[in-house]
Short mmCIF file of C-alpha atoms in Angstrom, two decimals:
data_model
loop_
_atom_site.label_atom_id
_atom_site.label_comp_id
_atom_site.label_asym_id
_atom_site.label_seq_id
_atom_site.Cartn_x
_atom_site.Cartn_y
_atom_site.Cartn_z
CA MET A 1493 -10.21 10.23 -33.91
CA THR A 1494 -13.37 8.67 -35.31
CA SER A 1495 -15.37 6.98 -32.64
CA LEU A 1496 -14.98 3.34 -33.50
CA SER A 1497 -17.76 1.48 -31.76
CA SER A 1498 -16.08 0.54 -28.53
CA LYS A 1499 -18.82 -1.75 -27.31
CA ASN A 1500 -18.31 -4.10 -30.25
CA GLY A 1501 -14.55 -4.23 -29.79
CA ALA A 1502 -13.46 -7.20 -27.71
CA GLY A 1503 -10.86 -5.12 -25.84
CA MET A 1504 -11.29 -4.90 -22.09
CA ILE A 1505 -8.99 -1.88 -22.17
CA GLU A 1506 -8.68 0.14 -25.38
CA PHE A 1507 -6.37 3.10 -25.87
CA ARG A 1508 -6.82 4.92 -29.17
CA GLY A 1509 -4.51 7.80 -29.96
CA VAL A 1510 -4.20 8.81 -26.31
CA ASN A 1511 -2.06 11.81 -25.43
CA LYS A 1512 -1.28 13.38 -22.10
CA TRP A 1513 0.87 16.29 -21.05
CA PHE A 1514 2.32 17.32 -17.70
CA GLY A 1515 2.83 21.00 -18.50
CA GLN A 1516 5.13 21.03 -21.55
CA LEU A 1517 6.05 17.37 -21.15
CA ASN A 1518 4.30 14.95 -23.48
CA VAL A 1519 4.10 12.02 -21.03
CA LEU A 1520 1.89 9.82 -23.21
CA ARG A 1521 2.31 10.03 -27.01
CA ASP A 1522 -0.27 8.58 -29.36
CA ILE A 1523 -0.86 5.47 -27.30
CA THR A 1524 -2.91 2.86 -29.12
CA LEU A 1525 -3.23 -0.43 -27.30
CA SER A 1526 -5.89 -3.03 -26.78
CA VAL A 1527 -5.92 -5.52 -23.92
CA GLU A 1528 -8.20 -8.52 -24.37
CA PRO A 1529 -10.19 -10.11 -21.55
CA ARG A 1530 -8.03 -12.56 -19.55
CA GLU A 1531 -4.91 -11.19 -21.16
CA VAL A 1532 -1.83 -10.41 -19.04
CA VAL A 1533 0.25 -7.52 -20.39
CA VAL A 1534 3.56 -6.52 -18.86
CA VAL A 1535 4.61 -2.91 -19.38
CA CYS A 1536 8.29 -2.12 -19.05
CA GLY A 1537 10.63 0.69 -19.92
CA PRO A 1538 13.11 3.11 -18.39
CA SER A 1539 12.00 5.30 -15.49
CA GLY A 1540 10.06 8.33 -16.66
CA SER A 1541 8.89 6.53 -19.80
CA GLY A 1542 5.21 6.98 -18.86
CA LYS A 1543 4.36 3.40 -17.93
CA SER A 1544 2.89 4.25 -14.51
CA THR A 1545 0.97 7.15 -16.01
CA LEU A 1546 -0.38 4.77 -18.66
CA ILE A 1547 -2.01 2.42 -16.16
CA ARG A 1548 -3.06 5.24 -13.80
CA CYS A 1549 -5.18 6.62 -16.66
CA ILE A 1550 -7.16 3.39 -16.82
CA ASN A 1551 -8.85 3.92 -13.44
CA GLY A 1552 -8.90 7.68 -13.73
CA LEU A 1553 -6.14 8.49 -11.24
CA GLU A 1554 -4.80 10.53 -14.18
CA THR A 1555 -6.90 12.12 -16.88
CA ILE A 1556 -6.06 12.06 -20.58
CA ARG A 1557 -5.87 15.14 -22.76
CA ASP A 1558 -6.99 13.67 -26.07
CA GLY A 1559 -7.74 10.39 -27.72
CA ASP A 1560 -10.09 7.67 -26.57
CA LEU A 1561 -9.74 5.37 -23.60
CA THR A 1562 -12.42 2.74 -23.18
CA VAL A 1563 -12.50 0.36 -20.22
CA ASP A 1564 -14.99 -2.49 -20.00
CA GLY A 1565 -17.04 -0.87 -22.74
CA GLN A 1566 -17.22 2.51 -21.01
CA ARG A 1567 -15.50 5.56 -22.40
CA LEU A 1568 -13.52 7.56 -19.83
CA GLY A 1569 -14.38 11.24 -19.64
CA ASP A 1570 -17.82 10.53 -21.09
CA PRO A 1571 -20.50 12.14 -18.87
CA ALA A 1572 -22.45 8.87 -19.08
CA THR A 1573 -19.60 6.95 -17.48
CA ASN A 1574 -19.87 6.60 -13.71
CA MET A 1575 -16.19 6.67 -12.78
CA THR A 1576 -16.75 5.63 -9.17
CA ARG A 1577 -18.67 2.56 -10.29
CA LEU A 1578 -16.15 1.73 -12.99
CA ARG A 1579 -13.34 1.86 -10.41
CA THR A 1580 -15.03 -0.90 -8.42
CA GLU A 1581 -14.32 -3.19 -11.40
CA ILE A 1582 -10.63 -2.27 -11.48
CA GLY A 1583 -8.20 -3.33 -8.77
CA PHE A 1584 -5.09 -1.17 -8.43
CA VAL A 1585 -1.94 -2.30 -6.61
CA PHE A 1586 0.47 0.50 -5.72
CA GLN A 1587 4.24 0.43 -5.49
CA SER A 1588 4.01 1.75 -1.91
CA PHE A 1589 1.10 -0.59 -0.92
CA ASN A 1590 -1.02 2.27 0.49
CA LEU A 1591 -2.75 0.08 3.05
CA TYR A 1592 -4.90 2.01 5.52
CA PRO A 1593 -2.61 2.19 8.58
CA HIS A 1594 -5.48 2.61 11.05
CA LYS A 1595 -7.23 -0.56 9.94
CA THR A 1596 -6.28 -4.21 10.40
CA ALA A 1597 -5.47 -6.45 7.44
CA LEU A 1598 -9.01 -7.80 7.48
CA GLU A 1599 -10.55 -4.32 7.75
CA ASN A 1600 -8.43 -3.20 4.81
CA VAL A 1601 -9.85 -6.04 2.74
CA THR A 1602 -13.49 -5.63 3.83
CA LEU A 1603 -13.81 -1.82 3.78
CA ALA A 1604 -14.83 -1.41 0.14
CA PRO A 1605 -16.95 -4.60 -0.08
CA ILE A 1606 -18.96 -3.44 2.96
CA HIS A 1607 -19.31 0.24 2.06
CA VAL A 1608 -19.30 0.14 -1.74
CA ARG A 1609 -20.70 -3.28 -2.61
CA LYS A 1610 -23.01 -3.20 0.45
CA ILE A 1611 -22.16 -6.79 1.34
CA PRO A 1612 -23.24 -7.68 4.92
CA ARG A 1613 -20.34 -7.43 7.35
CA THR A 1614 -20.27 -11.08 8.42
CA GLU A 1615 -20.29 -12.24 4.82
CA ALA A 1616 -17.59 -9.73 3.83
CA GLU A 1617 -15.43 -10.82 6.76
CA LYS A 1618 -15.76 -14.46 5.82
CA ALA A 1619 -14.73 -13.69 2.24
CA GLY A 1620 -11.94 -11.44 3.54
CA ARG A 1621 -10.50 -14.20 5.72
CA GLU A 1622 -10.56 -16.58 2.78
CA LEU A 1623 -8.75 -14.08 0.59
CA LEU A 1624 -6.11 -13.42 3.21
CA ALA A 1625 -5.64 -17.17 3.57
CA LYS A 1626 -5.28 -17.42 -0.19
CA VAL A 1627 -2.40 -14.92 -0.17
CA GLY A 1628 -0.82 -16.85 2.71
CA LEU A 1629 -1.73 -14.49 5.54
CA ALA A 1630 -4.39 -16.42 7.46
CA ASP A 1631 -2.51 -15.71 10.70
CA LYS A 1632 -2.20 -11.95 10.05
CA VAL A 1633 -5.91 -11.15 9.82
CA ASP A 1634 -5.88 -8.87 12.87
CA ALA A 1635 -2.45 -7.33 12.29
CA TYR A 1636 -2.06 -3.64 11.49
CA PRO A 1637 0.01 -2.73 8.41
CA ALA A 1638 2.85 -1.41 10.57
CA GLN A 1639 3.21 -4.90 12.06
CA LEU A 1640 3.65 -6.51 8.64
CA SER A 1641 6.68 -6.78 6.36
CA GLY A 1642 6.62 -5.10 2.95
CA GLY A 1643 5.88 -8.36 1.19
CA GLN A 1644 3.05 -9.12 3.57
CA GLN A 1645 1.61 -5.62 3.14
CA GLN A 1646 1.66 -5.96 -0.63
CA ARG A 1647 -0.12 -9.31 -0.39
CA VAL A 1648 -2.81 -7.70 1.79
CA ALA A 1649 -3.09 -4.96 -0.83
CA ILE A 1650 -3.67 -7.57 -3.54
CA ALA A 1651 -6.27 -9.30 -1.35
CA ARG A 1652 -7.91 -5.89 -0.82
CA CYS A 1653 -8.33 -5.54 -4.59
CA LEU A 1654 -9.56 -9.11 -5.05
CA GLY A 1655 -12.18 -8.51 -2.36
CA MET A 1656 -14.06 -6.33 -4.85
CA ARG A 1657 -14.08 -9.17 -7.43
CA PRO A 1658 -12.69 -6.87 -10.12
CA LYS A 1659 -12.63 -7.57 -13.85
CA ILE A 1660 -9.24 -5.93 -14.26
CA MET A 1661 -6.18 -5.74 -12.04
CA LEU A 1662 -3.51 -3.07 -12.53
CA PHE A 1663 -0.13 -3.35 -10.84
CA ASP A 1664 2.16 -0.31 -10.62
CA GLU A 1665 5.67 -1.63 -9.91
CA PRO A 1666 4.32 -3.89 -7.16
CA THR A 1667 7.71 -5.29 -6.13
CA SER A 1668 9.96 -2.23 -6.59
CA ALA A 1669 9.69 -1.13 -2.96
CA LEU A 1670 10.39 -4.61 -1.58
CA ASP A 1671 13.51 -6.19 -0.16
CA PRO A 1672 14.77 -8.84 -2.62
CA GLU A 1673 13.80 -11.79 -0.44
CA MET A 1674 10.18 -10.68 -0.40
CA ILE A 1675 9.72 -10.24 -4.13
CA SER A 1676 8.94 -13.85 -4.95
CA GLU A 1677 6.14 -14.17 -2.34
CA VAL A 1678 4.33 -11.28 -4.04
CA LEU A 1679 5.04 -12.53 -7.56
CA ASP A 1680 3.70 -15.97 -6.63
CA VAL A 1681 0.39 -14.40 -5.61
CA MET A 1682 0.30 -12.41 -8.86
CA VAL A 1683 0.95 -15.55 -10.89
CA ALA A 1684 -1.93 -17.27 -9.09
CA VAL A 1685 -4.24 -14.34 -9.88
CA ALA A 1686 -3.16 -14.40 -13.54
CA GLU A 1687 -3.75 -18.15 -13.79
CA GLU A 1688 -7.33 -17.67 -12.63
CA GLY A 1689 -7.95 -15.68 -15.80
CA MET A 1690 -7.76 -12.09 -14.53
CA THR A 1691 -7.21 -9.34 -17.09
CA MET A 1692 -3.99 -7.73 -15.91
CA MET A 1693 -1.65 -4.90 -16.79
CA VAL A 1694 1.55 -5.05 -14.81
CA VAL A 1695 4.23 -2.38 -14.78
CA THR A 1696 7.32 -4.29 -13.70
CA HIS A 1697 10.90 -5.11 -14.48
CA GLU A 1698 10.49 -8.67 -13.23
CA MET A 1699 11.17 -10.40 -16.48
CA GLY A 1700 10.82 -13.84 -14.93
CA PHE A 1701 7.21 -12.96 -14.17
CA ALA A 1702 6.72 -11.68 -17.72
CA ARG A 1703 8.06 -14.91 -19.23
CA LYS A 1704 5.90 -17.01 -16.96
CA VAL A 1705 2.46 -15.45 -17.31
CA ALA A 1706 2.42 -12.54 -19.77
CA GLN A 1707 0.94 -12.98 -23.23
CA ARG A 1708 2.47 -9.69 -24.26
CA VAL A 1709 5.24 -7.33 -23.27
CA VAL A 1710 4.88 -3.65 -24.08
CA PHE A 1711 8.05 -1.57 -24.07
CA MET A 1712 7.69 2.18 -23.54
CA ASP A 1713 10.18 4.98 -23.91
CA ALA A 1714 9.65 8.75 -23.67
CA GLY A 1715 5.87 8.37 -23.42
CA ALA A 1716 5.42 6.19 -26.50
CA ILE A 1717 4.97 2.48 -27.06
CA VAL A 1718 8.14 1.55 -28.90
CA GLU A 1719 7.66 -2.17 -29.17
CA SER A 1720 5.10 -4.80 -28.33
CA GLY A 1721 5.26 -8.56 -28.65
CA THR A 1722 5.20 -11.92 -26.90
CA PRO A 1723 7.75 -12.29 -24.10
CA ASP A 1724 9.75 -14.75 -26.24
CA GLU A 1725 9.95 -12.35 -29.18
CA PHE A 1726 10.75 -9.41 -26.99
CA PHE A 1727 13.48 -11.03 -24.90
CA SER A 1728 15.20 -13.09 -27.55
CA ASN A 1729 14.83 -10.71 -30.47
CA PRO A 1730 14.17 -7.09 -29.44
CA LYS A 1731 13.53 -5.06 -32.56
CA THR A 1732 14.71 -1.59 -31.61
CA ASP A 1733 17.96 -0.15 -30.30
CA ARG A 1734 16.18 1.35 -27.33
CA SER A 1735 14.64 -1.93 -26.21
CA ARG A 1736 17.98 -3.71 -26.71
CA ALA A 1737 19.75 -1.08 -24.60
CA PHE A 1738 17.08 -1.37 -21.91
CA LEU A 1739 17.18 -5.17 -21.83
CA SER A 1740 20.97 -5.24 -21.64
CA LYS A 1741 20.73 -3.05 -18.54
CA ILE A 1742 18.10 -5.01 -16.65
CA LEU A 1743 19.15 -8.51 -17.69
CA ARG A 1744 22.83 -7.98 -17.00
CA HIS A 1745 22.64 -9.25 -13.44
CA MET B 1092 -4.69 41.09 56.75
CA ILE B 1093 -5.08 38.93 53.64
CA TRP B 1094 -7.52 36.92 55.71
CA GLN B 1095 -9.70 39.95 56.32
CA GLN B 1096 -9.65 40.83 52.65
CA LEU B 1097 -10.64 37.30 51.73
CA GLN B 1098 -13.55 37.56 54.15
CA SER B 1099 -14.70 40.79 52.57
CA ILE B 1100 -14.68 39.07 49.15
CA ALA B 1101 -16.24 35.85 50.44
CA GLY B 1102 -19.67 37.40 50.54
CA SER B 1103 -19.57 37.61 46.75
CA TYR B 1104 -19.25 33.92 46.21
CA PRO B 1105 -22.81 33.31 44.89
CA LEU B 1106 -22.12 35.93 42.24
CA ALA B 1107 -18.76 34.34 41.50
CA LEU B 1108 -20.37 30.93 41.04
CA ARG B 1109 -22.91 32.43 38.68
CA GLY B 1110 -20.09 34.02 36.71
CA LEU B 1111 -18.15 30.79 36.57
CA GLY B 1112 -21.31 28.98 35.47
CA MET B 1113 -21.85 31.51 32.68
CA THR B 1114 -18.25 31.12 31.50
CA VAL B 1115 -18.53 27.34 31.48
CA VAL B 1116 -21.93 27.23 29.74
CA LEU B 1117 -20.94 29.81 27.15
CA SER B 1118 -17.65 28.04 26.44
CA LEU B 1119 -19.20 24.59 26.31
CA ILE B 1120 -21.97 25.52 23.87
CA SER B 1121 -19.60 27.50 21.64
CA LEU B 1122 -16.95 24.80 21.61
CA VAL B 1123 -19.41 22.06 20.67
CA LEU B 1124 -21.01 24.16 17.92
CA GLY B 1125 -17.63 25.57 16.85
CA THR B 1126 -16.12 22.10 16.59
CA LEU B 1127 -18.97 20.83 14.40
CA LEU B 1128 -18.87 23.94 12.23
CA GLY B 1129 -15.06 23.95 12.14
CA PHE B 1130 -14.90 20.35 10.92
CA GLY B 1131 -17.56 21.10 8.31
CA LEU B 1132 -15.66 24.15 7.08
CA GLY B 1133 -12.34 22.26 7.10
CA ILE B 1134 -13.78 19.42 5.03
CA LEU B 1135 -15.40 21.85 2.58
CA ARG B 1136 -12.19 23.87 2.35
CA THR B 1137 -10.20 20.80 1.26
CA GLY B 1138 -12.98 19.68 -1.11
CA GLY B 1139 -12.87 20.17 -4.83
CA ASN B 1140 -14.89 23.38 -5.15
CA ARG B 1141 -12.45 26.26 -5.57
CA LEU B 1142 -15.03 28.99 -5.00
CA ILE B 1143 -16.25 27.54 -1.70
CA SER B 1144 -12.69 26.83 -0.65
CA SER B 1145 -11.45 30.38 -1.21
CA ALA B 1146 -14.58 31.92 0.32
CA ILE B 1147 -13.97 29.92 3.51
CA GLY B 1148 -10.28 30.81 3.39
CA ALA B 1149 -11.07 34.52 3.15
CA TRP B 1150 -13.53 34.38 6.05
CA VAL B 1151 -11.12 32.45 8.25
CA ASP B 1152 -8.33 34.95 7.51
CA LEU B 1153 -10.65 37.86 8.28
CA ILE B 1154 -11.69 36.41 11.63
CA ARG B 1155 -8.19 35.36 12.58
CA GLY B 1156 -6.84 38.76 11.62
CA THR B 1157 -9.21 40.93 13.69
CA PRO B 1158 -9.52 41.29 17.47
CA PHE B 1159 -12.28 39.25 19.06
CA LEU B 1160 -13.49 42.32 20.94
CA VAL B 1161 -14.15 44.06 17.61
CA GLN B 1162 -16.01 41.01 16.27
CA ILE B 1163 -18.25 40.76 19.29
CA PHE B 1164 -19.08 44.49 19.15
CA LEU B 1165 -19.93 44.21 15.48
CA ILE B 1166 -22.25 41.27 16.11
CA PHE B 1167 -23.90 42.79 19.16
CA PHE B 1168 -24.30 46.39 17.96
CA ILE B 1169 -24.38 46.19 14.16
CA LEU B 1170 -26.69 43.21 13.57
CA PRO B 1171 -29.62 44.92 15.40
CA GLU B 1172 -29.15 47.87 13.02
CA LEU B 1173 -29.84 45.43 10.21
CA GLY B 1174 -32.99 44.32 11.94
CA ILE B 1175 -31.61 41.21 13.65
CA GLU B 1176 -32.34 41.54 17.36
CA LEU B 1177 -29.95 39.63 19.60
CA ASP B 1178 -29.65 39.33 23.34
CA ALA B 1179 -26.15 39.44 24.76
CA PHE B 1180 -26.03 35.69 25.39
CA THR B 1181 -26.94 34.78 21.80
CA ALA B 1182 -24.50 37.36 20.47
CA GLY B 1183 -21.78 35.88 22.69
CA ILE B 1184 -22.52 32.35 21.48
CA ILE B 1185 -22.47 33.42 17.83
CA ALA B 1186 -19.22 35.34 18.20
CA LEU B 1187 -17.43 32.59 20.13
CA THR B 1188 -18.74 29.80 17.89
CA ASN B 1189 -17.57 31.66 14.82
CA LEU B 1190 -14.14 32.28 16.33
CA ALA B 1191 -13.82 28.64 17.40
CA ALA B 1192 -14.96 27.38 14.00
CA CYS B 1193 -12.39 29.48 12.15
CA PHE B 1194 -9.44 28.32 14.25
CA ILE B 1195 -10.64 24.71 14.25
CA CYS B 1196 -11.14 24.85 10.47
CA GLU B 1197 -7.42 25.60 10.05
CA ILE B 1198 -6.45 22.76 12.39
CA VAL B 1199 -8.70 20.32 10.50
CA VAL B 1200 -7.34 21.46 7.12
CA ALA B 1201 -3.78 20.88 8.33
CA GLY B 1202 -4.79 17.42 9.56
CA ILE B 1203 -6.50 16.46 6.30
CA ARG B 1204 -3.53 17.69 4.25
CA SER B 1205 -1.16 15.61 6.38
CA VAL B 1206 -2.74 12.39 5.11
CA PRO B 1207 -0.56 11.01 2.28
CA THR B 1208 -2.09 11.24 -1.22
CA GLY B 1209 -1.50 7.51 -1.64
CA GLN B 1210 -4.20 6.93 0.98
CA VAL B 1211 -6.74 8.94 -0.98
CA GLU B 1212 -5.71 7.23 -4.21
CA ALA B 1213 -6.15 3.80 -2.64
CA ALA B 1214 -9.63 4.76 -1.42
CA LEU B 1215 -10.46 6.28 -4.79
CA ALA B 1216 -9.24 3.21 -6.64
CA SER B 1217 -11.50 0.93 -4.61
CA GLY B 1218 -14.55 2.99 -5.54
CA LEU B 1219 -15.28 4.74 -2.23
CA SER B 1220 -17.41 7.86 -2.60
CA ARG B 1221 -16.12 11.27 -1.53
CA TRP B 1222 -17.81 11.08 1.85
CA GLN B 1223 -16.74 7.45 2.41
CA ARG B 1224 -13.13 8.40 1.64
CA MET B 1225 -13.35 11.23 4.15
CA ARG B 1226 -15.14 9.24 6.84
CA GLN B 1227 -13.33 5.90 6.54
CA VAL B 1228 -9.83 6.80 5.38
CA VAL B 1229 -8.89 10.48 5.67
CA LEU B 1230 -10.50 11.72 8.91
CA PRO B 1231 -9.41 8.82 11.15
CA GLN B 1232 -5.81 9.44 10.08
CA ALA B 1233 -6.16 13.23 10.24
CA MET B 1234 -7.46 12.96 13.83
CA ARG B 1235 -4.03 11.94 15.06
CA ILE B 1236 -2.70 15.29 13.85
CA VAL B 1237 -5.83 17.26 14.76
CA LEU B 1238 -6.56 16.20 18.34
CA PRO B 1239 -3.68 17.70 20.34
CA PRO B 1240 -3.91 21.22 18.83
CA LEU B 1241 -7.71 21.00 18.93
CA VAL B 1242 -7.75 20.56 22.69
CA GLY B 1243 -5.11 23.26 23.02
CA GLN B 1244 -7.38 25.55 21.02
CA TYR B 1245 -10.22 24.87 23.46
CA VAL B 1246 -8.09 26.30 26.25
CA LEU B 1247 -7.46 29.48 24.26
CA LEU B 1248 -11.16 29.83 23.44
CA ILE B 1249 -12.26 29.44 27.07
CA LYS B 1250 -9.93 32.29 27.96
CA ASP B 1251 -11.17 34.33 24.98
CA SER B 1252 -14.71 33.96 26.33
CA SER B 1253 -13.77 36.59 28.95
CA VAL B 1254 -14.29 39.20 26.22
CA VAL B 1255 -18.08 38.65 26.36
CA SER B 1256 -18.08 40.68 29.59
CA ALA B 1257 -17.70 43.69 27.27
CA ILE B 1258 -21.29 43.30 26.05
CA GLY B 1259 -22.64 42.94 29.57
CA LEU B 1260 -22.75 39.19 30.09
CA THR B 1261 -22.08 38.31 33.70
CA ASP B 1262 -19.30 35.80 33.20
CA LEU B 1263 -16.40 35.23 35.54
CA THR B 1264 -14.44 38.23 34.29
CA ARG B 1265 -17.39 40.62 34.67
CA VAL B 1266 -18.00 39.33 38.17
CA GLY B 1267 -14.42 40.32 38.85
CA TRP B 1268 -15.09 43.86 37.63
CA LEU B 1269 -18.25 44.07 39.77
CA VAL B 1270 -16.65 42.79 42.94
CA VAL B 1271 -13.53 44.85 42.59
CA GLN B 1272 -15.59 48.03 42.97
CA ARG B 1273 -16.81 46.91 46.38
CA VAL B 1274 -13.65 45.68 48.05
CA PRO B 1275 -10.30 47.32 48.78
CA ASN B 1276 -7.97 44.73 47.21
CA GLY B 1277 -8.57 44.43 43.45
CA LEU B 1278 -5.43 42.39 42.86
CA LEU B 1279 -6.73 39.62 45.06
CA VAL B 1280 -10.07 39.61 43.22
CA PHE B 1281 -8.42 39.15 39.87
CA PHE B 1282 -6.09 36.56 41.31
CA LEU B 1283 -9.20 34.56 42.21
CA VAL B 1284 -10.76 35.18 38.79
CA GLY B 1285 -7.57 33.86 37.19
CA LEU B 1286 -7.68 30.85 39.46
CA GLY B 1287 -11.26 30.14 38.30
CA TYR B 1288 -10.18 30.05 34.66
CA PHE B 1289 -7.17 27.94 35.50
CA ILE B 1290 -9.32 25.33 37.28
CA VAL B 1291 -11.47 25.01 34.15
CA CYS B 1292 -8.54 24.95 31.72
CA TYR B 1293 -5.99 22.84 33.54
CA PRO B 1294 -7.66 19.45 32.89
CA LEU B 1295 -7.75 20.32 29.19
CA ILE B 1296 -4.07 21.26 29.23
CA MET B 1297 -3.30 17.87 30.77
CA LEU B 1298 -5.49 16.14 28.18
CA ALA B 1299 -3.72 17.92 25.30
CA ARG B 1300 -0.37 16.82 26.70
CA ARG B 1301 -1.49 13.19 26.97
CA LEU B 1302 -2.83 13.22 23.44
CA GLU B 1303 0.47 14.58 22.15
CA GLN B 1304 2.34 11.75 23.82
CA ARG B 1305 -0.02 9.24 22.27
CA MET B 1306 0.74 10.55 18.80
CA GLY B 1307 3.88 8.44 18.93
CA ALA B 1308 1.80 5.24 18.86
CA ALA B 1309 2.59 3.32 15.69
CA HIS B 1310 -0.85 2.11 14.74
CA GLY B 1311 -4.48 1.78 15.70
CA GLU B 1312 -7.34 4.23 15.96
CA VAL B 1313 -7.07 7.23 18.21
CA GLN B 1314 -9.14 6.68 21.31
CA ILE B 1315 -9.98 9.53 23.64
#
């Protein structure tokens, strides 16, 4: 891979020929993908296709074996890249929420701003309350995660990411662990975040969300990007057998 | 008759108090130092450095796998051979602190490993440094697992402190040995020695039990 000058490229996230193995298993195959600032990309595909691994590489929760991955102009794995600092620019929403159970909703939101951004506590708490109000949880500020429903926990988790004022938000199947009636409250918050111009990569099977806010849908299978296009193209005219088979399964209901 | 025997022992009570004092002071200092050291070792052991981690593991196994009496003899009689002069009290503190640290290290490691990886990933993803992740996210959750066995371990260590009598420290156990040579009923003497240890340990046993019950609490910080 020649080192194309990443800083000149407009891509907020740039994969170039990225490969990753888990033992013998080639979980990411020759991934080349560029996500522009303010772009919303939905990643879908069958389970085990590598879509979670793909976005976990972006904030270094997984490391890549070869190829280039550049995020916000900084090359991952480069000794000059301060990974801890880069992570403060990238919000990550987990399938299982991963809120800190020993901290209240507000403390979950303010922890990183206070300790990483060094924002004074009173200021961080004010911003935290506003964020929790924004995700519809003004009355749950002092609740512990165990006292909240799944949908509420995931909204706190999104507020926790927004508290760092990130440039990029990554969502790893954010609604897969939720009861059906709670999915829309989380999707609504995600739509609002997207409409504010956040750069987002969202691993999800919520095709309604994809149609509404995504500029692009990326379909993965067996570790490779099989197809990529606008939601309209992808849903109405999937180009490959594998994407057609996948869509027929998830859109059947 | 028991009454007469008690009277014959009663004269030794200043010595007994001194012994009890020695046991308490020795245990207290060693437990405080051992807890600090044990947490440090536990945190290092679960850290990224494989060399440090396995070195600590090997030391902990060595200490856990040898009798405390042997360890205290080695420290008290071998270190002076290497030019490090120690009085019995310092040797006792070093031996007990080391023993406490090794057992506490294992308890802390188990606590840290009980925290779900998702918690560490969430802390990592929000840019917290290694120490911030440990201090803010991992340790508070690990404490729920750590506290009950930690206090239980204190009880064991207070009882283990009786071994320091072997290097001539006048703790409660040694007072027992001294008194028993002067009075006819040795059983009664050691009954009283046992009672002394029990009085020190029983509050801790109760505390450990309360902490275990609290583990069931669904949320919130652990408060002692």
